[in-house]
PDB file of C-alpha atoms in Angstrom:
ATOM      1  CA  MET A   1      30.178  -5.135  -2.710  1.00 70.00           C
ATOM      2  CA  HIS A   2      26.462  -3.801  -2.264  1.00 84.00           C
ATOM      3  CA  LEU A   3      25.974  -3.110   1.425  1.00 79.00           C
ATOM      4  CA  LEU A   4      22.899  -5.347   1.183  1.00 83.00           C
ATOM      5  CA  GLU A   5      25.409  -7.889  -0.427  1.00 91.00           C
ATOM      6  CA  ASP A   6      26.600  -8.478   3.226  1.00 91.00           C
ATOM      7  CA  PRO A   7      24.280 -10.796   4.957  1.00 90.00           C
ATOM      8  CA  ARG A   8      24.849  -9.176   8.165  1.00 92.00           C
ATOM      9  CA  VAL A   9      23.527  -5.812   7.197  1.00 91.00           C
ATOM     10  CA  ALA A  10      20.800  -7.203   4.506  1.00 90.00           C
ATOM     11  CA  ALA A  11      19.139  -8.661   8.126  1.00 91.00           C
ATOM     12  CA  LEU A  12      19.456  -5.765  10.159  1.00 90.00           C
ATOM     13  CA  VAL A  13      17.435  -4.161   7.181  1.00 88.00           C
ATOM     14  CA  GLN A  14      14.745  -7.025   7.024  1.00 89.00           C
ATOM     15  CA  ASN A  15      14.223  -6.924  10.410  1.00 89.00           C
ATOM     16  CA  GLY A  16      14.196  -3.234  10.779  1.00 88.00           C
ATOM     17  CA  THR A  17      11.102  -3.402   8.064  1.00 91.00           C
ATOM     18  CA  PRO A  18       7.868  -3.270   9.565  1.00 94.00           C
ATOM     19  CA  MET A  19       6.281  -5.805   7.260  1.00 93.00           C
ATOM     20  CA  GLY A  20       9.549  -7.890   8.202  1.00 91.00           C
ATOM     21  CA  ARG A  21      10.148  -9.286   4.746  1.00 91.00           C
ATOM     22  CA  TRP A  22      11.421  -8.518   1.724  1.00 90.00           C
ATOM     23  CA  ALA A  23       9.255  -7.318  -1.385  1.00 92.00           C
ATOM     24  CA  GLU A  24       8.405  -9.641  -3.776  1.00 94.00           C
ATOM     25  CA  SER A  25       9.627  -8.579  -7.798  1.00 96.00           C
ATOM     26  CA  GLN A  26       5.817  -9.172  -8.142  1.00 98.00           C
ATOM     27  CA  GLU A  27       4.589  -7.018  -5.411  1.00 96.00           C
ATOM     28  CA  VAL A  28       6.921  -3.671  -7.037  1.00 96.00           C
ATOM     29  CA  ALA A  29       5.336  -4.621 -10.391  1.00 98.00           C
ATOM     30  CA  ASP A  30       1.993  -4.539  -9.582  1.00 97.00           C
ATOM     31  CA  ALA A  31       2.753  -0.958  -8.026  1.00 96.00           C
ATOM     32  CA  VAL A  32       4.098  -0.629 -11.850  1.00 95.00           C
ATOM     33  CA  LEU A  33       1.678  -1.503 -13.538  1.00 97.00           C
ATOM     34  CA  TYR A  34      -0.758   0.614 -11.103  1.00 96.00           C
ATOM     35  CA  LEU A  35       0.283   3.839 -12.121  1.00 94.00           C
ATOM     36  CA  ALA A  36       0.623   2.687 -15.893  1.00 95.00           C
ATOM     37  CA  SER A  37      -3.426   1.609 -16.300  1.00 96.00           C
ATOM     38  CA  GLU A  38      -6.669   3.406 -16.528  1.00 97.00           C
ATOM     39  CA  GLU A  39      -7.376   3.252 -12.817  1.00 96.00           C
ATOM     40  CA  ALA A  40      -4.837   5.693 -12.385  1.00 96.00           C
ATOM     41  CA  GLY A  41      -5.443   8.310 -14.668  1.00 95.00           C
ATOM     42  CA  TYR A  42      -5.924  10.897 -12.144  1.00 96.00           C
ATOM     43  CA  ILE A  43      -3.025  10.617 -10.190  1.00 93.00           C
ATOM     44  CA  THR A  44      -0.480  12.624 -10.833  1.00 92.00           C
ATOM     45  CA  GLY A  45       2.497  14.274  -8.885  1.00 87.00           C
ATOM     46  CA  THR A  46       2.744  11.603  -6.150  1.00 87.00           C
ATOM     47  CA  LEU A  47       5.189   8.976  -4.970  1.00 90.00           C
ATOM     48  CA  LEU A  48       3.743   5.480  -4.347  1.00 91.00           C
ATOM     49  CA  ARG A  49       6.240   3.854  -1.827  1.00 92.00           C
ATOM     50  CA  VAL A  50       6.527   0.237  -2.165  1.00 93.00           C
ATOM     51  CA  ASP A  51       8.186  -0.050   1.082  1.00 92.00           C
ATOM     52  CA  GLY A  52       7.122  -2.384   3.386  1.00 91.00           C
ATOM     53  CA  GLY A  53       5.948   0.136   5.722  1.00 91.00           C
ATOM     54  CA  MET A  54       9.540   1.627   6.309  1.00 86.00           C
ATOM     55  CA  ARG A  55       8.613   5.376   6.015  1.00 84.00           C
ATOM     56  CA  SER A  56       5.505   4.947   8.217  1.00 82.00           C
ATOM     57  CA  LYS A  57       8.229   3.973  11.429  1.00 64.00           C
TER      58      LYS A  57
END
């Protein structure tokens, strides 16, 4: 069983996220599409965190 399959653990993680919710799959896809686009052509060697603000806590 994956840890987040436990509803209690999943609720703790979700409530601990500054955004207070799970990411929508489209939000993650949008970040991937941006990095693969011409607009991101000069971006190298960086991380784009799609984590609802967890790293800023």
